Short mmCIF file of N, CA and C in Angstrom, two decimals:
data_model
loop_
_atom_site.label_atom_id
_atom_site.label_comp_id
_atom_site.label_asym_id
_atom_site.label_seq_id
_atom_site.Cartn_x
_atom_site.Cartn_y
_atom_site.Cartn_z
N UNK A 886 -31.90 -30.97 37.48
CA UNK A 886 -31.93 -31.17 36.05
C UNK A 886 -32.14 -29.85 35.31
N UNK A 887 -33.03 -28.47 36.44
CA UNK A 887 -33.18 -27.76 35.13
C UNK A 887 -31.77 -26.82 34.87
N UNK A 888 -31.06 -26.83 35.96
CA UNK A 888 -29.89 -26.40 35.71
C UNK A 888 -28.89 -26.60 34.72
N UNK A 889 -28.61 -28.14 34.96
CA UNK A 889 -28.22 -28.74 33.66
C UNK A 889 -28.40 -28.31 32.11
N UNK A 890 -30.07 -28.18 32.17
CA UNK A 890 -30.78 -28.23 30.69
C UNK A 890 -30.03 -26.72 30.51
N UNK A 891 -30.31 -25.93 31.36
CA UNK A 891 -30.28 -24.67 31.31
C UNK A 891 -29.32 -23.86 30.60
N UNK A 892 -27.85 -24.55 31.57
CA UNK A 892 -26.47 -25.19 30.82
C UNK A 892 -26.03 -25.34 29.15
N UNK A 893 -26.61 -26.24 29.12
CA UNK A 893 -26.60 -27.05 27.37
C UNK A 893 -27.41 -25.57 26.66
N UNK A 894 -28.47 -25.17 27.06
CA UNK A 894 -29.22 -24.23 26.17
C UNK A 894 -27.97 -23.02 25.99
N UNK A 895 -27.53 -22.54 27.22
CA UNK A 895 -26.70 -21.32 26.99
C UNK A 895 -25.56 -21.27 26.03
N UNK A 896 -25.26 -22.85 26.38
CA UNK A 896 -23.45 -22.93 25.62
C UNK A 896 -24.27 -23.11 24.42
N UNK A 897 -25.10 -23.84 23.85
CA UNK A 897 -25.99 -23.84 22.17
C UNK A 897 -25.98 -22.93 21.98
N UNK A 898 -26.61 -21.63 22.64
CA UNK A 898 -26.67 -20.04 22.44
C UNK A 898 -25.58 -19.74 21.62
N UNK A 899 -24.80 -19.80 22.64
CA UNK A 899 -22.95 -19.03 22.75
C UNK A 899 -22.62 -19.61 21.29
N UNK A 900 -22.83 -20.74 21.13
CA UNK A 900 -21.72 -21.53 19.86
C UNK A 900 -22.39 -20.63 18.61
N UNK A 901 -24.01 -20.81 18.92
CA UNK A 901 -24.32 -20.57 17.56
C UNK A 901 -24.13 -18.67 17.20
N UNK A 902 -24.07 -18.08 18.23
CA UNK A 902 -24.02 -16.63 18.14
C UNK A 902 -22.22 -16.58 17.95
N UNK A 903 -21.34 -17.34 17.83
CA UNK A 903 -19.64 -17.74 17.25
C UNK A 903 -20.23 -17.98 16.06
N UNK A 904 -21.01 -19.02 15.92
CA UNK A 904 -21.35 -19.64 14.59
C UNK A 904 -21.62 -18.47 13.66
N UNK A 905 -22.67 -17.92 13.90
CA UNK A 905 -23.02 -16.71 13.04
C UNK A 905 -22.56 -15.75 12.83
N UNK A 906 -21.91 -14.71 14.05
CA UNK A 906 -20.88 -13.56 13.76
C UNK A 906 -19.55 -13.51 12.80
N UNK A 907 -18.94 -14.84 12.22
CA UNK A 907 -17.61 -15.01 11.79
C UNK A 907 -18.14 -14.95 10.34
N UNK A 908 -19.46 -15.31 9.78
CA UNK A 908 -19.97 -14.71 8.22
C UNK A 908 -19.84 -13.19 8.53
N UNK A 909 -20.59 -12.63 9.82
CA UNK A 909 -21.18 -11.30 10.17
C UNK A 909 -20.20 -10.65 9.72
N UNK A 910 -19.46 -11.01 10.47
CA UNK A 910 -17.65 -10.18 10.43
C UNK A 910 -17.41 -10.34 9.22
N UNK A 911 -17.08 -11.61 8.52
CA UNK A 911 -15.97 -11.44 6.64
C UNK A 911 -17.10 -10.44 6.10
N UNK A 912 -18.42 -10.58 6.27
CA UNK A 912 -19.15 -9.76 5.21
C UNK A 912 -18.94 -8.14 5.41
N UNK A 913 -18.75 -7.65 7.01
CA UNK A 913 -18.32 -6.09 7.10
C UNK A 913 -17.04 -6.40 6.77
N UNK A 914 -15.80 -6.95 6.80
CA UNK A 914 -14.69 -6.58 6.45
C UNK A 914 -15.08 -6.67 4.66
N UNK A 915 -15.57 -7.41 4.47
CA UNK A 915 -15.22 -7.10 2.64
C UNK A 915 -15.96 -6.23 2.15
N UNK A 916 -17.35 -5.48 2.54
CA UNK A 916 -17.95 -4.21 2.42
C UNK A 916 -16.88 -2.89 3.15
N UNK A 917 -16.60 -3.17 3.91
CA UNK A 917 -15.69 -2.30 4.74
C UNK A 917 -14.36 -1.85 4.61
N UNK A 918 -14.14 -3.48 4.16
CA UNK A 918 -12.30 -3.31 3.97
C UNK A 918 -11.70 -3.74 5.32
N UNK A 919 -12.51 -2.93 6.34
CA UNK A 919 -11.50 -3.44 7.45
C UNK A 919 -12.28 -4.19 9.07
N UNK A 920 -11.74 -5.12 9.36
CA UNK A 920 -12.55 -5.63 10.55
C UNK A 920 -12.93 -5.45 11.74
N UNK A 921 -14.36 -5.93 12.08
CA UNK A 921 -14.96 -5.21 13.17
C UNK A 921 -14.55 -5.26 14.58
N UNK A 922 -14.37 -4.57 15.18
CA UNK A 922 -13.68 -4.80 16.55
C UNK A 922 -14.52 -5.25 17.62
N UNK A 923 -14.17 -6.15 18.80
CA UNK A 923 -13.06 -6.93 18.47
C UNK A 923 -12.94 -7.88 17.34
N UNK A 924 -12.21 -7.98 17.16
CA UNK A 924 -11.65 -9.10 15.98
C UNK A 924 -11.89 -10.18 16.14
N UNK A 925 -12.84 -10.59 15.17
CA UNK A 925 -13.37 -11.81 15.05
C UNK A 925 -12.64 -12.64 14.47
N UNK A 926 -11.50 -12.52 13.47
CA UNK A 926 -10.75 -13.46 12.86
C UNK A 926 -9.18 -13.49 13.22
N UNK A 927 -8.95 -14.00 13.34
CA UNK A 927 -7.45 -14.00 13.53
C UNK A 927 -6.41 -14.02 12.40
N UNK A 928 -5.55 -13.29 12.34
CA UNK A 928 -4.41 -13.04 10.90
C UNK A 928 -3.94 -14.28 10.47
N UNK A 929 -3.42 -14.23 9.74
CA UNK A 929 -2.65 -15.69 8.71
C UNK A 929 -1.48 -16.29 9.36
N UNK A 930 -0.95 -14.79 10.18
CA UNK A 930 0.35 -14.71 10.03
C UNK A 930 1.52 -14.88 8.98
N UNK A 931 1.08 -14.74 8.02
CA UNK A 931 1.99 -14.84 6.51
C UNK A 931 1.78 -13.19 6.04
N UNK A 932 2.93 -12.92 5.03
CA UNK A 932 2.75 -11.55 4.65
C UNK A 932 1.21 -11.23 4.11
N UNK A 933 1.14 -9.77 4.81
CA UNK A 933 -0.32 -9.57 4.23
C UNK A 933 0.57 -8.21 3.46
N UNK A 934 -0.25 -7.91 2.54
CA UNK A 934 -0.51 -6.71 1.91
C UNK A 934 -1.88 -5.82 2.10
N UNK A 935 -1.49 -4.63 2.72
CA UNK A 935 -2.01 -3.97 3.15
C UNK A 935 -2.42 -2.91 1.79
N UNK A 936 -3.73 -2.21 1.50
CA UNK A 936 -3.79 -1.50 0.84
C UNK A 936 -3.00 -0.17 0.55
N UNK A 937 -2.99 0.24 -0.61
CA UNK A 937 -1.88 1.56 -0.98
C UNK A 937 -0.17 1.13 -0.30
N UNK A 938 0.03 -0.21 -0.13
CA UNK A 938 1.73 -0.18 0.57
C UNK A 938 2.30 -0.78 -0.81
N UNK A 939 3.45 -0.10 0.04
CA UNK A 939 4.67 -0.94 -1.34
C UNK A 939 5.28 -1.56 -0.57
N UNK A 940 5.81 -2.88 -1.44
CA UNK A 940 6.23 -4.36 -0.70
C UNK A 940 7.57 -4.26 -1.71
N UNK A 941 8.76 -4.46 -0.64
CA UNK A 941 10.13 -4.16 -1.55
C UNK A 941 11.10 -5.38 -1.44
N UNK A 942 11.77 -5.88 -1.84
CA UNK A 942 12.41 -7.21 -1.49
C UNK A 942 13.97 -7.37 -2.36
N UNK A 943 15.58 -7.73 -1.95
CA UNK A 943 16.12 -7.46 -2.64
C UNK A 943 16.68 -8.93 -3.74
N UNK A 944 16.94 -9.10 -4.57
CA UNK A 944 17.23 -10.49 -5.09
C UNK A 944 18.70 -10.40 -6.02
N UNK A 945 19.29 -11.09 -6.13
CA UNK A 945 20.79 -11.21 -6.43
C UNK A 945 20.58 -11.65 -8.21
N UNK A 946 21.19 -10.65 -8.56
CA UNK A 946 21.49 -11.47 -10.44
C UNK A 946 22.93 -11.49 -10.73
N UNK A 947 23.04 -12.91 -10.62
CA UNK A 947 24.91 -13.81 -10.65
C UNK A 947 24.79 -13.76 -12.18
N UNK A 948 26.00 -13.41 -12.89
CA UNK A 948 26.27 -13.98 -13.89
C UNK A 948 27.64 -14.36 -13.83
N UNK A 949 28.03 -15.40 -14.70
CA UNK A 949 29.71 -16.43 -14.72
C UNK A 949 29.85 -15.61 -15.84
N UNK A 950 31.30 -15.18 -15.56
CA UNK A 950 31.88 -14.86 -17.13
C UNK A 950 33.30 -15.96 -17.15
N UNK A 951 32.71 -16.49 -18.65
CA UNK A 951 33.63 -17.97 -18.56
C UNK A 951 35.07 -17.15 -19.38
N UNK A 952 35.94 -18.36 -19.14
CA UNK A 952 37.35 -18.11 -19.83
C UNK A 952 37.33 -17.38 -21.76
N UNK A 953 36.17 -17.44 -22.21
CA UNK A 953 36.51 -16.95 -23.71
C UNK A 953 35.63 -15.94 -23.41
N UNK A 954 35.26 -15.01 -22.47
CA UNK A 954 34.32 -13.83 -22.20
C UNK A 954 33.55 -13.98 -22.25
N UNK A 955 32.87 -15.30 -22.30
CA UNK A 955 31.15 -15.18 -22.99
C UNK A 955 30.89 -14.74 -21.37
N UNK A 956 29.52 -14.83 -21.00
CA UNK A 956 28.76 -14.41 -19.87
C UNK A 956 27.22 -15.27 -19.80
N UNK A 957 27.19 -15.73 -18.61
CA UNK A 957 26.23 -16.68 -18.44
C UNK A 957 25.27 -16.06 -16.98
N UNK A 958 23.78 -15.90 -17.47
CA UNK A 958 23.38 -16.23 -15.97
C UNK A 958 23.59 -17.76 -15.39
N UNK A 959 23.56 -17.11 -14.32
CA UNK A 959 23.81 -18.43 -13.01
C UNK A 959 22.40 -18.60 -12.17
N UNK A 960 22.45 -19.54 -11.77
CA UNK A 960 21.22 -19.94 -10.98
C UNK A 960 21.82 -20.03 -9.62
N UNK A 961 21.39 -19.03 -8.38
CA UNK A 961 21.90 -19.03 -7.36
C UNK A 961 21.50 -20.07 -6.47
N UNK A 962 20.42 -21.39 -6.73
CA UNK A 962 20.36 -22.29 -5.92
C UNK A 962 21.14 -23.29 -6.83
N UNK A 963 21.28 -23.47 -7.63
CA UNK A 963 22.43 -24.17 -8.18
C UNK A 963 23.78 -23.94 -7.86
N UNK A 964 24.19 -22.83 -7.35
CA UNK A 964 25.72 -22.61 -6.84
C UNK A 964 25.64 -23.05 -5.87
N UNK A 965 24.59 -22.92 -4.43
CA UNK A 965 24.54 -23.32 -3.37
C UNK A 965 24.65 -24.62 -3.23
N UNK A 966 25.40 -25.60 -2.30
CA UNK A 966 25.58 -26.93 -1.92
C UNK A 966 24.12 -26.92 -1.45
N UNK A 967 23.98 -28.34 -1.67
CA UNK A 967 22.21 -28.86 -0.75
C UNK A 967 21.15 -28.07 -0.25
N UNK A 968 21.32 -26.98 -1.23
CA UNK A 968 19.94 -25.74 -1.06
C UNK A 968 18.47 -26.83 -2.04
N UNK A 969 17.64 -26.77 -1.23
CA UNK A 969 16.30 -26.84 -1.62
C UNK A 969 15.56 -25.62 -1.63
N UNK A 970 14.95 -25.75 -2.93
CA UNK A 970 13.97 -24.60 -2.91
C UNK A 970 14.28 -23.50 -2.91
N UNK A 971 13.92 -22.42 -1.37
CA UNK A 971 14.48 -21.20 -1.54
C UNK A 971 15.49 -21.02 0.01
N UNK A 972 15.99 -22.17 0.23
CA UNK A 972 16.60 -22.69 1.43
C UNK A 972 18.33 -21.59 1.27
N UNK A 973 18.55 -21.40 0.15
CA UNK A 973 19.89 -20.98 -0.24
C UNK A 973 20.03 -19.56 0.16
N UNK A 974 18.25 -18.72 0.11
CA UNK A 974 18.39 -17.46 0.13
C UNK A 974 19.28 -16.79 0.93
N UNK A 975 18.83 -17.28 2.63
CA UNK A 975 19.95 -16.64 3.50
C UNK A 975 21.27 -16.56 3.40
N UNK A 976 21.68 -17.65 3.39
CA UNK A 976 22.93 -18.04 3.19
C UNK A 976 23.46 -17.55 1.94
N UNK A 977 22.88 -17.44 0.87
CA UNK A 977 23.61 -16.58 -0.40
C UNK A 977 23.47 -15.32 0.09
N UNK A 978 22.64 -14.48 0.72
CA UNK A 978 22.69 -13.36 1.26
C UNK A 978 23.97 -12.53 1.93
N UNK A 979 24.16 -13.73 2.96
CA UNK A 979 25.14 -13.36 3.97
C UNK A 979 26.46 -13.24 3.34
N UNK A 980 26.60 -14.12 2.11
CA UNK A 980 27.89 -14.28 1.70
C UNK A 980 28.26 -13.53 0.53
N UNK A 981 27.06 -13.64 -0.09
CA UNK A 981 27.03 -12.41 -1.30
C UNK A 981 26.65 -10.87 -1.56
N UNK A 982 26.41 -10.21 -0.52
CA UNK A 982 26.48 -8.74 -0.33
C UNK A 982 27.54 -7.71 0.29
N UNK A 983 28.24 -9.26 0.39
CA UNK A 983 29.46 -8.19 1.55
C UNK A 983 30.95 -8.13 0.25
N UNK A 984 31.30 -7.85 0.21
CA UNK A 984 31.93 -7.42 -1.20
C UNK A 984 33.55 -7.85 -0.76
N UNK A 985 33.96 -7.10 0.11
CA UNK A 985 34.99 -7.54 0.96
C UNK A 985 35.62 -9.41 1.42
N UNK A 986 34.11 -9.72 1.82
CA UNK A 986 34.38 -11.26 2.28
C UNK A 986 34.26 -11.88 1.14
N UNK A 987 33.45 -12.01 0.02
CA UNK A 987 33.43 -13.00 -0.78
C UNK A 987 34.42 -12.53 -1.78
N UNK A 988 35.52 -11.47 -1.69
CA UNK A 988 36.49 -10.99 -2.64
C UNK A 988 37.99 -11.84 -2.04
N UNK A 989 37.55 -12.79 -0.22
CA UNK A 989 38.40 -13.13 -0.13
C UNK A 989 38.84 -14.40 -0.62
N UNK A 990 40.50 -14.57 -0.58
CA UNK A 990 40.41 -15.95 -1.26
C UNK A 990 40.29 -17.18 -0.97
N UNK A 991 39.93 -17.31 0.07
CA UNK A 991 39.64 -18.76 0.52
C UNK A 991 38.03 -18.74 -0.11
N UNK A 992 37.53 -17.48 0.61
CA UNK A 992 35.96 -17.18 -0.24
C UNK A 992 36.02 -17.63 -1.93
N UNK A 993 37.11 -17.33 -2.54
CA UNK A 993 37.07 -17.04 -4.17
C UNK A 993 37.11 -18.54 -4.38
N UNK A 994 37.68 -19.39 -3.63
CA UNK A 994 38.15 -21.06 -3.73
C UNK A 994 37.27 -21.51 -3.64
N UNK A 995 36.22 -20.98 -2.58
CA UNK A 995 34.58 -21.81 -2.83
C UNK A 995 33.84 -21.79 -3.83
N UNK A 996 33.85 -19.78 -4.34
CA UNK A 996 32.84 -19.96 -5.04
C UNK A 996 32.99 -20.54 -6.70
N UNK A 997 34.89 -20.74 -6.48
CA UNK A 997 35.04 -21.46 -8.44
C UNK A 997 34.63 -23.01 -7.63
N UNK A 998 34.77 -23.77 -6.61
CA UNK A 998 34.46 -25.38 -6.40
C UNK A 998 33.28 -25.28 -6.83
N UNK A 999 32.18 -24.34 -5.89
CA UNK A 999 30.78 -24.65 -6.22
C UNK A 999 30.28 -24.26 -8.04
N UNK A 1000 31.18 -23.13 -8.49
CA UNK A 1000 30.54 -23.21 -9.92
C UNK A 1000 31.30 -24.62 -10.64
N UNK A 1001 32.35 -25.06 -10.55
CA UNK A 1001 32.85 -26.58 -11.21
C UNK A 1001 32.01 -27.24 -11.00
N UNK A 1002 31.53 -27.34 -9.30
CA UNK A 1002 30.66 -28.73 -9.24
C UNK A 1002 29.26 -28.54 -9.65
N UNK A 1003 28.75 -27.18 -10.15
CA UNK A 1003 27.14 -26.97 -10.52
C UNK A 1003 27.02 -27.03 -12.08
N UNK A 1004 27.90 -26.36 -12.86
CA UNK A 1004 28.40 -26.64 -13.84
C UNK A 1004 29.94 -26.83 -14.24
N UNK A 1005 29.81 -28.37 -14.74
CA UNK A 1005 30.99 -28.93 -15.29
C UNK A 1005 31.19 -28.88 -16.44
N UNK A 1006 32.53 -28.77 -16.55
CA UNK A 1006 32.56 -28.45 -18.24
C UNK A 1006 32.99 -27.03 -18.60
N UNK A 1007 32.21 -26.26 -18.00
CA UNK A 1007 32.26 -24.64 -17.69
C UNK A 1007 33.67 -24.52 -17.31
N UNK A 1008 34.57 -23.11 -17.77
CA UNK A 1008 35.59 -22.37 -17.01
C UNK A 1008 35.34 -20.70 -16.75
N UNK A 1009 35.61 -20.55 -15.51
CA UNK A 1009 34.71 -19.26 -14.63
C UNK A 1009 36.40 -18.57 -14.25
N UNK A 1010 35.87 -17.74 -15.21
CA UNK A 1010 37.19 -16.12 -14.67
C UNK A 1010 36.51 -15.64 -13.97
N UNK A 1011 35.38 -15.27 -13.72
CA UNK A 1011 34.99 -14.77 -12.82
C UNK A 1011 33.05 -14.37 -12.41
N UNK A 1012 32.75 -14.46 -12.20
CA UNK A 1012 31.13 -14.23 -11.35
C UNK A 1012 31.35 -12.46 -11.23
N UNK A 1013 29.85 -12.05 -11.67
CA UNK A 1013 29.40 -10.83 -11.48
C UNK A 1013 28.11 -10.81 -10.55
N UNK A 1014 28.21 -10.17 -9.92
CA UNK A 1014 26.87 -9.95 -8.61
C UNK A 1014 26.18 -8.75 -8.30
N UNK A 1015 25.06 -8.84 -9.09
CA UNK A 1015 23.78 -7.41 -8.60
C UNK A 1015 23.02 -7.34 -7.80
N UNK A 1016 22.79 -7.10 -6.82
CA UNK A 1016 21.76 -7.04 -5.78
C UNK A 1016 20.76 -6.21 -6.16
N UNK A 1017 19.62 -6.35 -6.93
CA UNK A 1017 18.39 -5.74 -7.58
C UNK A 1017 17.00 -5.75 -6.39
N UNK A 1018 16.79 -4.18 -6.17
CA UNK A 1018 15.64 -4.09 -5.01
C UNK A 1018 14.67 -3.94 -6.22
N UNK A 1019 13.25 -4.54 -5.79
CA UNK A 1019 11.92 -5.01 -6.46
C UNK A 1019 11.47 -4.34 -5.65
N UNK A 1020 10.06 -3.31 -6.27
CA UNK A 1020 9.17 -2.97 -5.51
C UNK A 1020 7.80 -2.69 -5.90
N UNK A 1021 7.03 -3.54 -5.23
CA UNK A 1021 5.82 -3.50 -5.40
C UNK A 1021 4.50 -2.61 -4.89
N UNK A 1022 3.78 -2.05 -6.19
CA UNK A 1022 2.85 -0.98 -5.08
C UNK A 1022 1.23 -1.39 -5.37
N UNK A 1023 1.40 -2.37 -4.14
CA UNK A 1023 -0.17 -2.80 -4.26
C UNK A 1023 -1.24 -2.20 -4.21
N UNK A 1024 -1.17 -1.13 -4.35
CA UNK A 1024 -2.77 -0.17 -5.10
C UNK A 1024 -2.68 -0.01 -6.05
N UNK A 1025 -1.29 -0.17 -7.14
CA UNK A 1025 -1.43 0.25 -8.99
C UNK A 1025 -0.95 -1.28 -9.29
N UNK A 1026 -0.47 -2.26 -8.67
CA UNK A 1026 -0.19 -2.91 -9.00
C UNK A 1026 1.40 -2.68 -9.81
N UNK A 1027 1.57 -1.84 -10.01
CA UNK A 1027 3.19 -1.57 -10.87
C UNK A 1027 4.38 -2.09 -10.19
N UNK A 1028 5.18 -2.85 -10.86
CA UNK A 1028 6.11 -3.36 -10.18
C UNK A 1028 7.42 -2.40 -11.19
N UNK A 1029 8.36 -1.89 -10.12
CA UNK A 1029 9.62 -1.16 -10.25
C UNK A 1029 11.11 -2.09 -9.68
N UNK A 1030 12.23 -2.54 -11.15
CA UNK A 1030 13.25 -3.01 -10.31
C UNK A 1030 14.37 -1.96 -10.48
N UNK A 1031 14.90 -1.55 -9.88
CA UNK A 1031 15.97 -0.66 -9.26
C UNK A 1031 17.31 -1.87 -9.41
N UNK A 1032 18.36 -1.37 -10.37
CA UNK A 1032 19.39 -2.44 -10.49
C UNK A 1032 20.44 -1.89 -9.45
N UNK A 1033 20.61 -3.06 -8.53
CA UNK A 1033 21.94 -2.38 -7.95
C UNK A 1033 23.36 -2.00 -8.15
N UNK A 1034 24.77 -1.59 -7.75
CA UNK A 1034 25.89 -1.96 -7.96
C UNK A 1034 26.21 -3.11 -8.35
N UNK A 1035 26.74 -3.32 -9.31
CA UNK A 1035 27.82 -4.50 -9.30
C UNK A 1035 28.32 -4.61 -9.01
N UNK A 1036 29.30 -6.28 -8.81
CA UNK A 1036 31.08 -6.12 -7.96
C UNK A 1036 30.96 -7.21 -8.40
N UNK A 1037 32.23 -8.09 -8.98
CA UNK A 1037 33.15 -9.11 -9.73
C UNK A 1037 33.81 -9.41 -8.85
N UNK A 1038 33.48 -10.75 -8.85
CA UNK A 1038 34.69 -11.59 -7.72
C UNK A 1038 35.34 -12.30 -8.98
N UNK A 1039 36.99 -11.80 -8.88
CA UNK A 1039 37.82 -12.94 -10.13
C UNK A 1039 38.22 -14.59 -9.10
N UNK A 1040 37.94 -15.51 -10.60
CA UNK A 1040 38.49 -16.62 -9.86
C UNK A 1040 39.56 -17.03 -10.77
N UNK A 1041 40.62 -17.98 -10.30
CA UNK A 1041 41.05 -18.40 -10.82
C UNK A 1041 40.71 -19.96 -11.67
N UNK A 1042 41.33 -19.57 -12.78
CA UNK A 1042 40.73 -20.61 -14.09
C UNK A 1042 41.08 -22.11 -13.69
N UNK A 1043 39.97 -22.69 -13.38
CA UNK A 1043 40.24 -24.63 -12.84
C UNK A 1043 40.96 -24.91 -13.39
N UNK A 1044 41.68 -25.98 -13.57
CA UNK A 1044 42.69 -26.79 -14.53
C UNK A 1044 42.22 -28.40 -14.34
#
């Protein structure tokens, strides 16, 4: 039996010295900034931002220029078929940076279906496409957007 008892006392030990070090630890990392080794906590695994880094990311600004010239932004999950959310990103990515492929015309046939079927009513000579890099510098907090090239895919006018 005293083995047993002996047992139960150590692992009580163990838990409560887990129990207590994981305050021990957040309180030197947030006096500190950075955590005590070994590492008592384990990462998020989601983007962290690290102090003094810049976080850069690129995002697409579509505009429709309809048949009487006006010019419209576009909503790029609205052009996308059955995009939820931010489900469209890749896939508008792949298809909209390459200048060449989406200038082709089977490409040009999609992208006047999908603007008819997102907005109806609308007539689209043609879509303009910026690929704008964002960059963020998480020690000033200042955010910088850098506009990219443009490139115009013409479509032909629905009937």
């Amino acid at each position: 039996m005293t083995t047993t008892h002996g047992s139960r006392i150590a692992i009580r030990v163990a838990f409560l010295i887990v129990l207590l070090a994981v305050p021990a630890g957040l309180g030197i990392k947030r006096l500190t900034g950075t955590e005590p080794y070994p590492a008592l906590l384990l990462p998020s695994f989601g983007p962290v931002l690290e102090k003094n880094s810049i976080v850069s990311f690129r995002s697409p600004d579509i505009t429709g220029v309809l048949a009487d010239g006006q010019t419209i932004p576009l909503d790029p999950a609205k052009v996308m078929p059955g995009s939820t959310g931010d489900g469209y990103a890749t896939v508008f990515q792949t298809i909209f940076t390459n200048e060449a492929r989406v200038t082709d015309p089977d490409a040009q046939r999609w992208v006047g279906e999908q603007l008819a079927r997102a907005y109806p009513g609308q007539q689209f000579t043609g879509v303009t496409v910026r690929w704008d890099t964002t960059r963020f510098d998480v020690g000033t907090g200042a955010v910088v957007v850098d506009a990219g090239q443009p490139f115009t895919i013409p479509l032909a006018v629905q009937s």
